[in-house]
Amino acid sequence: MANTKRPKLLLLLAVAVVASWLKTYITYKTSFNMAIDNVMQEFILFINPLCFLLFIYGFSMYMKTWKGTVRYLLITSTIMTIILYANVVFYRFYSDFITLPVLFQTNNFGDLGSSVLSSLRIHDPLYFADILIIWFAAKKLGEPAVKAAVRPMFRRIYFVGTAALLVLNLGLAETERPQLLTRSFDRELLVKNLGMYNYHLYDIYIQSKSHAQRALADGTELTEIENYTSANHAEPDPEMFGVAEGRNVIVVSMESLQTFVINNDMNGHEVTPFLNSLTQDEDTFYFPNFYHQTGLGKTSDSEFLVENSLYPLSGGAVFFTHGGNTYNSMAEKLGDNGYYTNVMHPNGKSFWNRDMMYKALEVDHFYDIESYSVGEGDAVNWGMKDIPFFEQSADLMAEMPQPFYSRMITLTNHYPFTLDEEDKYIPEYDSNSRTLNRYFQTVRYMDEALKSFFDDLKEKGLYDNSIIVMYGDHYGISENHNKAMSMYLGEEVTPLMSAELQKVPLFIHIPGYGEGETLDTLAGQIDLRPTILHLMGIDTKEDLQFGTDIFSPEHDESVIFRDGRFITPENIYAGEMCYDLSTREAGDPAACEESMQKVQQELKYSDMVINGDLLRFYRNQPVSGQELELREAE
């Protein structure tokens, strides 16, 4: 009797592999903005899903029944589709690929509803088409009358061929991008060369490795890192050190605010009139060349940078993955100097694991949504509107013991940038991007809220004895909206310009100072901790931190992004190209080589501190007699 099961099983296997392979490749081309520079890169992108799909679907040949085979292929296809589709939705907002820690941040999902819904598209069911194709093919083929297993020899040949394809893929990828697997911070490179599914396997390996680092760490790794940070310490400017000593410290994280709206208009409408006025204010230092340095943790990453002067992780939010670590935060430092430290944010206390992380940062109190009265019309999709938030926060500050350190996180200017009609001070923009169109309106609302906050501080008698630091926490308009941004800016958004669009405004306002100015100093969020502490007259020379005081003559004018891009006064490294800022053209890659080595070293050291929880040793390590004598001599 003829064996009818084997050809039907292999035909169904072929249908499953080809359907999922082509769907994945089409998704690459239509849903992700991955730059392809040559034919070889396109070929690698085309074949990279295949080896994983051949491998995972190949286990269907071990199923003992036809129904078992069909069930395995359908379940596997569904899991692969969920992974792919999750990345599609995530990419629409973050322009990045999802990681394992982010997948397990389920406690955040309830607050993400409006953002997720805004990222859905009417054609999204097409991402599940291969599941239907496999089901239809199984029905069409029908269950064979005769049972027969696939011969062991064929299975061996099949998996050896799959392994050979993987070796080919890795070989071509390594040729095209040497040392690919050392660049785990660049997820686009990994997906482009390894494939979506292999990238997630590699991500699991990286996350497991980071957990192992903590278990194996013993503190000996600190010596090299401490020597590096000590050598790069910037002594404070004597004229600026302690100029705000004893004052209250108010740090405002301005949600999704980018510098391109400052001193700019939208169709004749001034977008940030209050902040524009501060750029000319005699009590304000304004920094137009200041950059966010966040990763996947976005706002929580900016908090982490500001508090610790450490870089965020590449694979997830430190607030979630390492909330139990030991830190030496700015809150702790100010607390040790007599400050009442607190964070004010009208959202749930568990979002981004803040309730646990703030304990690790030694914040005295967290004023979450339960600390505020959300009246009718006061709510926005992510929590409380900025104007009532600032009004009630000023009331809370008036009751605080002084001096206090309050770090405030705004909410209204958050994706998907929606507002009630009565809160719209200017009309929408008229591009093809609804996100960018609405963005200008929510920025304008936040600007109005900040203006009223300054008035409230004056009314409460808090203004004159405070220093107010305001910074943008991360980008609001991702690279997915480059076409609309090109329309607004009047020129194409190139990789060089995309890097420059990561600028976020920084304002340091010292009432009564009288010598404020606009400073073109190149700096990033990692520099805020030493800058603020030095303004308060608190030394940081013994602290393990990677930022430097922005006012210091020794300030390191370079900015490192979590994805490996970087900016120096001479060059920008972006899109795997080294741009000469004097010509704004791609130049000699060798010009970026020295800076590239520093970038990789600094990110590596910061990751070691976090993954190994090394500050638990740094804070408590004994000081030898010789070290004590050296410190006293200094």
XYZ file of C-alpha atoms in Angstrom:
634
model
C 0.000 0.000 0.000
C 1.408 3.436 -0.872
C 2.530 5.665 1.953
C 0.213 8.666 1.722
C 0.938 10.296 5.069
C 4.573 11.193 4.476
C 4.105 13.399 1.367
C 1.053 15.069 2.906
C 2.941 15.790 6.156
C 5.958 17.185 4.313
C 3.733 19.231 2.028
C 1.905 20.712 5.025
C 5.273 21.421 6.688
C 6.437 23.197 3.532
C 3.246 25.281 3.440
C 3.709 26.305 7.090
C 7.356 27.276 6.625
C 6.823 29.224 3.407
C 3.685 31.025 4.649
C 5.329 32.157 7.898
C 8.608 32.990 6.130
C 7.002 35.219 3.515
C 4.725 36.850 6.097
C 7.728 37.686 8.276
C 9.699 39.137 5.360
C 6.735 41.220 4.183
C 6.309 42.465 7.761
C 9.996 43.458 7.827
C 9.492 45.543 4.702
C 6.144 47.123 5.578
C 6.113 47.493 9.362
C 9.711 48.229 10.351
C 11.898 51.060 9.138
C 15.180 49.150 8.770
C 17.768 50.767 6.512
C 19.094 48.427 3.797
C 22.276 49.647 2.114
C 23.059 46.917 -0.407
C 21.915 43.688 -2.047
C 23.717 41.502 0.499
C 21.862 43.127 3.400
C 18.582 42.581 1.563
C 19.461 38.905 1.006
C 20.329 38.441 4.691
C 17.034 40.080 5.670
C 15.195 37.735 3.299
C 16.726 34.472 4.558
C 17.123 35.226 8.269
C 13.631 34.057 9.358
C 13.981 30.790 7.458
C 16.422 28.807 9.589
C 14.443 29.368 12.791
C 11.120 28.515 11.109
C 12.590 25.356 9.551
C 13.902 24.348 12.971
C 10.795 25.038 15.050
C 8.301 23.692 12.514
C 10.542 20.674 11.846
C 9.549 19.125 15.163
C 6.156 18.449 13.597
C 7.841 15.443 11.935
C 8.037 13.792 15.373
C 4.282 13.962 15.976
C 2.688 10.511 16.010
C -0.659 11.460 14.494
C -1.887 13.730 11.701
C -4.044 15.666 14.168
C -1.052 16.090 16.441
C 0.981 17.425 13.511
C -1.707 19.925 12.520
C -2.236 21.018 16.118
C 1.518 21.551 16.638
C 1.879 23.623 13.461
C -1.134 25.801 14.299
C -0.046 26.427 17.913
C 3.538 27.176 16.856
C 2.371 29.501 14.094
C 0.109 31.329 16.548
C 2.970 31.844 19.030
C 5.277 33.121 16.269
C 2.562 35.487 15.063
C 1.947 36.887 18.558
C 5.684 37.584 18.938
C 5.852 39.263 15.540
C 2.691 41.291 16.030
C 3.732 42.421 19.517
C 6.883 43.844 17.955
C 4.863 45.565 15.219
C 2.598 47.361 17.722
C 5.533 48.207 19.993
C 7.556 49.544 17.046
C 4.746 51.866 15.938
C 5.300 53.971 19.023
C 8.857 53.297 20.195
C 10.587 52.687 16.818
C 12.284 49.764 18.522
C 11.865 46.049 19.122
C 10.441 44.555 22.268
C 12.621 42.761 24.816
C 12.005 40.032 27.356
C 11.798 42.321 30.432
C 9.278 44.556 28.660
C 7.100 41.537 27.844
C 6.885 40.735 31.558
C 5.985 44.255 32.671
C 2.353 43.182 32.815
C 1.608 45.495 35.749
C 1.944 48.399 33.292
C -0.520 47.046 30.736
C -3.617 48.426 32.409
C -2.291 51.986 32.024
C -1.236 51.499 28.420
C -4.743 51.073 26.997
C -5.067 54.316 25.053
C -1.545 54.109 23.651
C -2.007 50.532 22.465
C -5.401 51.273 20.900
C -3.903 54.221 19.034
C -1.271 51.865 17.597
C -3.775 49.394 16.115
C -4.565 49.420 12.386
C -7.542 48.130 10.388
C -5.310 45.792 8.365
C -3.747 44.133 11.434
C -5.681 40.839 11.045
C -3.490 40.182 7.972
C -0.590 39.458 10.322
C -2.456 36.258 11.273
C -2.941 35.122 7.661
C -0.402 32.278 7.785
C -2.388 30.576 10.570
C -5.424 30.469 8.292
C -3.298 29.258 5.369
C -1.943 26.349 7.442
C -5.426 25.466 8.684
C -6.873 25.637 5.158
C -4.014 23.513 3.729
C -4.550 20.862 6.421
C -8.278 20.730 5.594
C -7.617 20.586 1.875
C -5.029 17.818 2.152
C -7.196 15.780 4.514
C -6.058 13.193 7.006
C -4.160 10.368 5.258
C -5.594 6.862 5.477
C -2.245 5.255 6.255
C -0.042 6.144 9.215
C 3.690 6.406 8.546
C 6.481 8.275 10.268
C 9.101 10.370 8.525
C 12.292 8.323 8.222
C 15.042 9.187 10.760
C 17.538 9.674 7.925
C 15.335 12.347 6.326
C 14.931 14.124 9.660
C 18.714 14.146 10.160
C 19.271 15.568 6.689
C 16.551 18.152 7.311
C 18.051 19.452 10.573
C 21.644 19.337 9.278
C 20.482 21.465 6.333
C 18.763 23.857 8.757
C 21.975 24.157 10.787
C 23.949 24.806 7.593
C 21.538 27.602 6.677
C 22.014 29.138 10.152
C 25.817 29.022 9.738
C 25.447 30.670 6.320
C 23.201 33.376 7.817
C 25.651 34.062 10.670
C 28.634 34.035 8.323
C 27.077 36.552 5.937
C 25.928 38.717 8.845
C 29.382 38.715 10.433
C 30.930 39.624 7.079
C 28.460 42.457 6.619
C 28.626 43.618 10.272
C 31.730 42.395 12.165
C 31.361 41.750 15.922
C 27.590 41.741 15.533
C 26.933 39.762 18.711
C 28.847 42.263 20.834
C 26.309 44.969 19.924
C 23.337 43.792 21.977
C 22.402 47.453 22.537
C 21.554 47.828 18.822
C 18.391 45.781 18.373
C 17.779 46.875 14.782
C 21.143 45.451 13.721
C 20.343 42.173 15.472
C 16.902 41.816 13.872
C 18.209 42.874 10.469
C 20.983 40.270 10.526
C 19.792 37.460 12.813
C 16.048 37.677 12.248
C 13.178 38.502 14.562
C 12.892 35.076 16.183
C 16.625 34.461 16.602
C 16.918 37.962 18.066
C 14.477 36.987 20.827
C 16.482 33.839 21.580
C 19.598 35.989 21.812
C 17.707 38.415 24.053
C 16.855 35.534 26.424
C 20.556 34.668 26.529
C 21.548 38.282 27.280
C 18.958 38.585 30.075
C 20.079 35.294 31.621
C 23.676 36.464 31.440
C 22.833 39.719 33.248
C 21.165 37.831 36.108
C 24.183 35.546 36.340
C 26.439 38.600 36.592
C 24.827 39.667 39.852
C 25.081 36.204 41.337
C 28.784 35.947 40.464
C 29.821 39.538 41.271
C 32.094 40.018 44.280
C 33.066 43.697 43.987
C 36.506 43.189 42.432
C 35.114 44.565 39.163
C 34.722 47.969 40.805
C 38.391 48.939 40.822
C 38.660 49.415 37.075
C 35.305 51.239 36.877
C 36.111 53.494 39.838
C 39.466 54.403 38.290
C 37.675 55.327 35.066
C 35.036 57.541 36.680
C 37.590 59.187 38.988
C 39.839 59.997 36.031
C 36.903 61.593 34.234
C 35.597 63.614 37.198
C 35.094 67.291 36.359
C 35.833 69.738 39.151
C 32.968 72.207 39.667
C 33.204 75.833 38.590
C 34.048 77.757 41.816
C 31.678 80.560 40.811
C 28.734 78.168 40.375
C 29.435 75.712 43.203
C 26.900 76.313 45.967
C 25.035 79.207 44.311
C 21.719 77.577 45.302
C 22.887 76.113 48.629
C 20.067 75.644 51.117
C 17.278 76.266 48.600
C 14.435 73.899 47.811
C 15.149 71.802 44.723
C 12.270 71.358 42.257
C 13.049 69.153 39.261
C 10.345 68.937 36.581
C 10.379 66.128 34.014
C 8.565 67.578 30.991
C 6.873 64.663 29.267
C 7.909 64.031 25.628
C 9.157 67.606 25.098
C 11.696 68.028 22.296
C 13.752 71.139 21.632
C 12.479 71.678 18.087
C 9.322 73.371 19.445
C 11.204 75.919 21.584
C 11.303 79.412 20.049
C 9.360 78.017 17.124
C 5.833 78.288 15.828
C 3.291 76.058 14.127
C 1.409 77.722 11.276
C 1.935 81.084 12.969
C 0.981 79.903 16.472
C 3.656 80.142 19.190
C 3.946 76.671 20.691
C 5.787 77.403 23.974
C 5.385 81.119 24.832
C 6.282 80.690 28.520
C 9.337 78.508 27.943
C 10.403 80.854 25.141
C 10.349 83.734 27.626
C 12.579 81.740 29.997
C 15.254 81.435 27.309
C 15.667 85.218 27.652
C 15.183 85.354 31.443
C 18.045 86.771 33.523
C 17.574 84.112 36.200
C 17.599 81.189 33.770
C 20.300 79.084 32.159
C 18.926 77.546 28.946
C 20.709 74.672 27.195
C 19.587 74.143 23.572
C 22.182 71.374 22.948
C 20.990 69.048 25.686
C 19.978 65.458 24.805
C 17.852 62.709 26.287
C 19.675 59.387 26.641
C 16.807 57.023 27.416
C 16.233 53.491 26.173
C 13.113 51.332 26.281
C 12.225 52.611 29.755
C 11.561 56.122 28.396
C 10.363 58.313 31.335
C 11.596 55.822 33.937
C 14.987 55.740 32.179
C 15.206 59.535 32.356
C 14.476 59.315 36.083
C 17.207 56.707 36.428
C 19.716 58.849 34.543
C 18.967 61.977 36.573
C 19.072 60.214 39.939
C 22.117 58.016 39.405
C 24.204 59.355 36.494
C 24.286 55.799 35.137
C 23.117 54.753 31.679
C 19.871 52.791 31.329
C 20.022 49.215 30.080
C 19.559 48.327 26.428
C 17.101 45.490 26.998
C 14.452 46.911 29.317
C 13.632 49.430 32.032
C 16.076 49.367 34.967
C 13.157 50.391 37.188
C 11.622 47.006 36.450
C 14.613 44.715 35.938
C 16.828 45.977 38.790
C 14.480 47.663 41.235
C 16.096 45.849 44.165
C 19.649 47.054 43.515
C 21.700 49.324 45.746
C 22.084 52.858 44.363
C 23.670 56.133 45.408
C 20.936 58.418 44.109
C 20.682 62.190 44.107
C 17.681 61.790 46.431
C 19.835 59.890 48.921
C 22.621 62.463 48.636
C 20.238 65.367 49.247
C 18.553 63.427 52.047
C 21.922 63.023 53.750
C 22.212 66.828 53.603
C 18.937 67.480 55.401
C 16.461 67.517 52.514
C 12.948 66.051 52.573
C 12.940 64.070 49.323
C 9.872 63.165 47.316
C 8.503 62.403 43.864
C 5.190 63.816 42.613
C 3.422 61.963 39.796
C -0.376 61.615 39.429
C -0.366 57.999 38.254
C -0.589 54.591 39.930
C 2.296 53.942 42.321
C 3.149 50.561 40.783
C 3.491 51.825 37.198
C 7.094 51.192 36.070
C 7.580 49.569 39.497
C 8.030 53.063 40.980
C 6.819 52.149 44.459
C 9.667 49.632 44.796
C 12.311 51.588 42.890
C 11.820 54.779 44.905
C 12.588 52.801 48.053
C 15.849 51.671 46.446
C 16.587 55.313 45.574
C 15.814 56.245 49.212
C 13.080 58.719 48.294
C 11.246 59.742 51.495
C 7.751 59.936 49.994
C 5.940 59.240 46.716
C 2.940 61.466 46.025
C 1.095 59.186 43.584
C -2.458 59.503 42.246
C -3.882 58.775 45.720
C -2.353 62.046 46.951
C -4.427 64.094 44.492
C -8.094 64.890 44.088
C -9.060 64.185 40.480
C -12.218 66.187 39.901
C -14.507 66.150 36.910
C -12.571 67.277 33.842
C -9.194 66.854 35.578
C -8.350 63.455 34.106
C -6.361 62.754 30.969
C -5.791 59.357 29.347
C -2.655 58.675 31.430
C -3.775 60.192 34.709
C -4.217 63.795 35.826
C -3.956 66.883 33.651
C -0.911 69.064 34.200
C -2.633 72.269 35.332
C -4.546 70.727 38.284
C -1.496 68.542 38.996
C 0.748 71.582 39.430
C -1.890 73.481 41.417
C -2.330 70.671 43.934
C 1.412 69.956 44.019
C 2.100 73.564 45.020
C -0.393 73.112 47.861
C 1.449 69.964 48.983
C 4.823 71.732 48.795
C 3.554 74.518 51.034
C 3.049 71.898 53.774
C 6.425 70.150 53.317
C 9.352 70.568 55.705
C 12.033 72.732 54.100
C 14.414 72.417 52.424
C 12.783 69.830 50.179
C 13.696 68.062 46.962
C 10.635 67.438 44.788
C 10.920 65.675 41.463
C 7.754 66.178 39.397
C 6.629 64.140 36.360
C 4.064 65.673 34.002
C 1.540 63.604 32.059
C -0.599 65.500 29.553
C 1.962 65.684 26.734
C 2.029 61.904 26.370
C 1.268 59.734 23.370
C -1.360 59.636 21.836
C -1.434 63.409 22.628
C -5.169 63.851 23.115
C -6.874 66.804 24.808
C -10.355 67.940 25.738
C -11.627 70.777 23.549
C -11.461 73.346 26.355
C -7.723 72.656 26.795
C -6.748 73.354 23.179
C -4.992 76.726 23.039
C -3.925 76.311 19.396
C -5.331 74.324 16.435
C -3.897 71.035 15.176
C -1.107 70.885 12.645
C -2.018 69.772 9.112
C 0.451 66.988 8.219
C -0.279 63.364 7.317
C 0.566 62.339 10.905
C -2.237 62.635 13.435
C 0.354 62.095 16.156
C 2.440 65.110 15.136
C -0.704 67.170 14.481
C -1.922 66.702 18.059
C 1.557 66.982 19.597
C 1.718 70.760 19.226
C -1.548 71.165 21.124
C -0.497 69.094 24.132
C 2.902 70.840 24.236
C 1.108 74.197 24.274
C -1.084 72.994 27.173
C 1.961 71.853 29.162
C 3.624 75.227 28.576
C 0.558 76.952 30.020
C 0.626 74.584 33.008
C 4.277 75.451 33.727
C 3.490 79.165 33.599
C 0.688 78.748 36.144
C 3.001 76.610 38.326
C 5.546 79.423 38.576
C 2.704 81.753 39.594
C 1.537 79.240 42.232
C 5.049 78.989 43.709
C 5.205 82.779 44.012
C 1.767 82.869 45.646
C 2.803 80.181 48.166
C 6.034 82.013 49.044
C 8.172 79.127 47.732
C 9.550 80.684 44.565
C 12.371 82.894 45.878
C 13.937 80.137 48.006
C 13.914 77.449 45.317
C 15.889 76.343 42.277
C 13.727 74.982 39.458
C 15.265 72.552 36.965
C 13.107 71.535 33.991
C 14.115 69.044 31.307
C 12.486 67.028 28.507
C 12.419 63.366 29.443
C 12.496 61.738 25.977
C 11.357 62.207 22.392
C 7.658 62.589 21.643
C 7.788 62.158 17.870
C 9.487 58.938 16.820
C 11.253 58.193 13.549
C 8.030 56.627 12.290
C 6.820 60.184 11.675
C 9.862 61.397 9.733
C 7.786 62.237 6.658
C 5.547 64.580 8.655
C 8.548 65.999 10.514
C 10.247 66.695 7.179
C 7.165 68.644 6.153
C 7.237 70.709 9.358
C 11.000 71.331 9.327
C 11.124 72.010 5.600
C 13.898 69.489 4.947
C 14.381 65.735 4.864
C 15.018 64.021 8.184
C 18.327 62.214 7.615
C 20.017 59.892 10.155
C 22.154 62.904 11.127
C 19.105 65.086 11.738
C 17.294 62.235 13.485
C 20.115 62.103 16.030
C 19.938 65.872 16.486
C 16.164 65.662 16.997
C 16.906 63.801 20.242
C 17.589 67.209 21.781
C 15.313 67.986 24.712
C 15.242 71.377 26.462
C 16.980 72.005 29.776
C 16.198 75.046 31.927
C 17.957 75.805 35.218
C 16.066 78.657 36.852
C 17.545 80.332 39.957
C 15.260 83.170 41.132
C 17.216 86.334 41.891
C 20.467 85.085 40.352
C 20.466 87.711 37.585
C 23.266 86.249 35.447
C 21.441 83.599 33.457
C 22.223 83.004 29.793
C 21.839 80.582 26.907
C 24.737 78.106 26.902
C 25.492 76.005 23.823
C 27.317 73.404 25.924
C 26.823 69.862 24.609
C 25.378 67.732 27.421
C 22.921 64.965 28.282
C 20.656 63.753 31.072
C 23.490 61.781 32.627
C 25.126 65.123 33.534
C 22.225 66.423 35.648
C 23.090 64.678 38.922
C 26.566 66.201 39.362
C 25.369 69.550 37.988
C 22.473 69.913 40.438
C 24.419 68.641 43.446
C 27.286 71.043 42.755
C 24.848 73.959 42.485
C 23.631 72.937 45.950
C 27.192 72.967 47.281
C 27.420 69.163 47.598
C 30.639 67.536 46.358
C 30.452 64.405 44.184
C 34.132 63.606 43.766
C 33.832 60.316 45.635
C 30.670 59.240 43.789
C 30.624 56.623 41.062
C 28.922 58.456 38.190
C 29.447 58.807 34.445
C 28.139 62.350 33.960
C 30.036 65.570 34.544
C 28.969 69.010 35.811
C 27.684 71.024 32.825
C 29.049 74.283 34.280
C 32.518 72.843 34.891
C 35.368 73.997 32.611
C 36.336 70.287 32.553
C 32.863 69.122 31.426
C 33.024 66.271 28.907
C 31.197 67.571 25.839
C 30.057 64.268 24.400
C 26.690 62.537 24.505
C 26.275 58.771 24.380
C 22.962 57.245 23.368
C 21.831 53.874 24.657
C 21.657 52.462 21.101
C 25.361 53.186 20.473
C 24.985 56.468 18.605
C 27.001 59.353 19.968
C 27.641 63.060 19.495
C 30.837 65.042 20.029
C 31.540 68.677 19.133
C 33.153 67.430 15.900
C 31.176 64.327 14.881
C 27.887 62.496 15.050
C 27.832 58.717 14.739
C 24.389 57.641 13.512
C 23.011 55.142 11.040
C 26.421 53.394 11.163
C 27.945 56.488 9.561
C 30.411 59.030 10.966
C 29.239 62.552 10.115
C 31.558 65.557 10.170
C 29.579 68.367 11.820
C 31.590 71.075 10.037
C 30.393 69.798 6.645
C 27.329 67.787 7.796
C 28.450 65.052 5.402
C 29.425 61.438 6.065
C 33.186 61.440 6.479
C 36.060 59.128 7.329
C 34.884 56.373 9.729
C 38.290 56.558 11.415
C 37.305 59.981 12.785
C 34.773 58.263 15.060
C 36.914 55.267 15.985
C 38.432 56.691 19.179
C 35.085 57.969 20.413
C 33.478 54.628 19.504
C 35.868 52.801 21.834
C 35.028 55.183 24.667
C 31.291 54.771 24.043
C 31.467 50.994 24.159
C 33.642 51.060 27.271
C 31.403 53.483 29.148
C 28.204 51.589 28.300
C 29.914 48.341 29.315
C 31.034 49.764 32.663
C 27.574 51.153 33.421
C 25.957 47.818 32.523
C 28.410 46.049 34.819
C 27.454 48.323 37.723
C 23.746 47.640 37.196
C 23.805 43.951 36.273
C 26.283 43.090 38.999
C 24.627 45.393 41.562
C 28.157 46.603 42.225
C 27.214 49.646 44.281
C 26.368 47.295 47.158
C 30.115 46.743 47.405
C 31.185 50.292 46.565
C 29.095 51.863 49.272
C 30.236 49.528 52.056
C 33.780 48.607 51.079
C 36.315 49.321 53.817
C 38.774 52.159 53.323
C 42.396 51.171 53.901
C 44.729 53.316 56.008
C 46.751 54.203 52.916
C 43.611 55.308 51.022
C 42.501 57.389 54.021
C 45.885 59.126 54.154
C 45.702 59.880 50.411
C 42.183 61.351 50.750
C 43.250 63.521 53.700
C 46.287 64.705 51.745
C 44.043 65.731 48.859
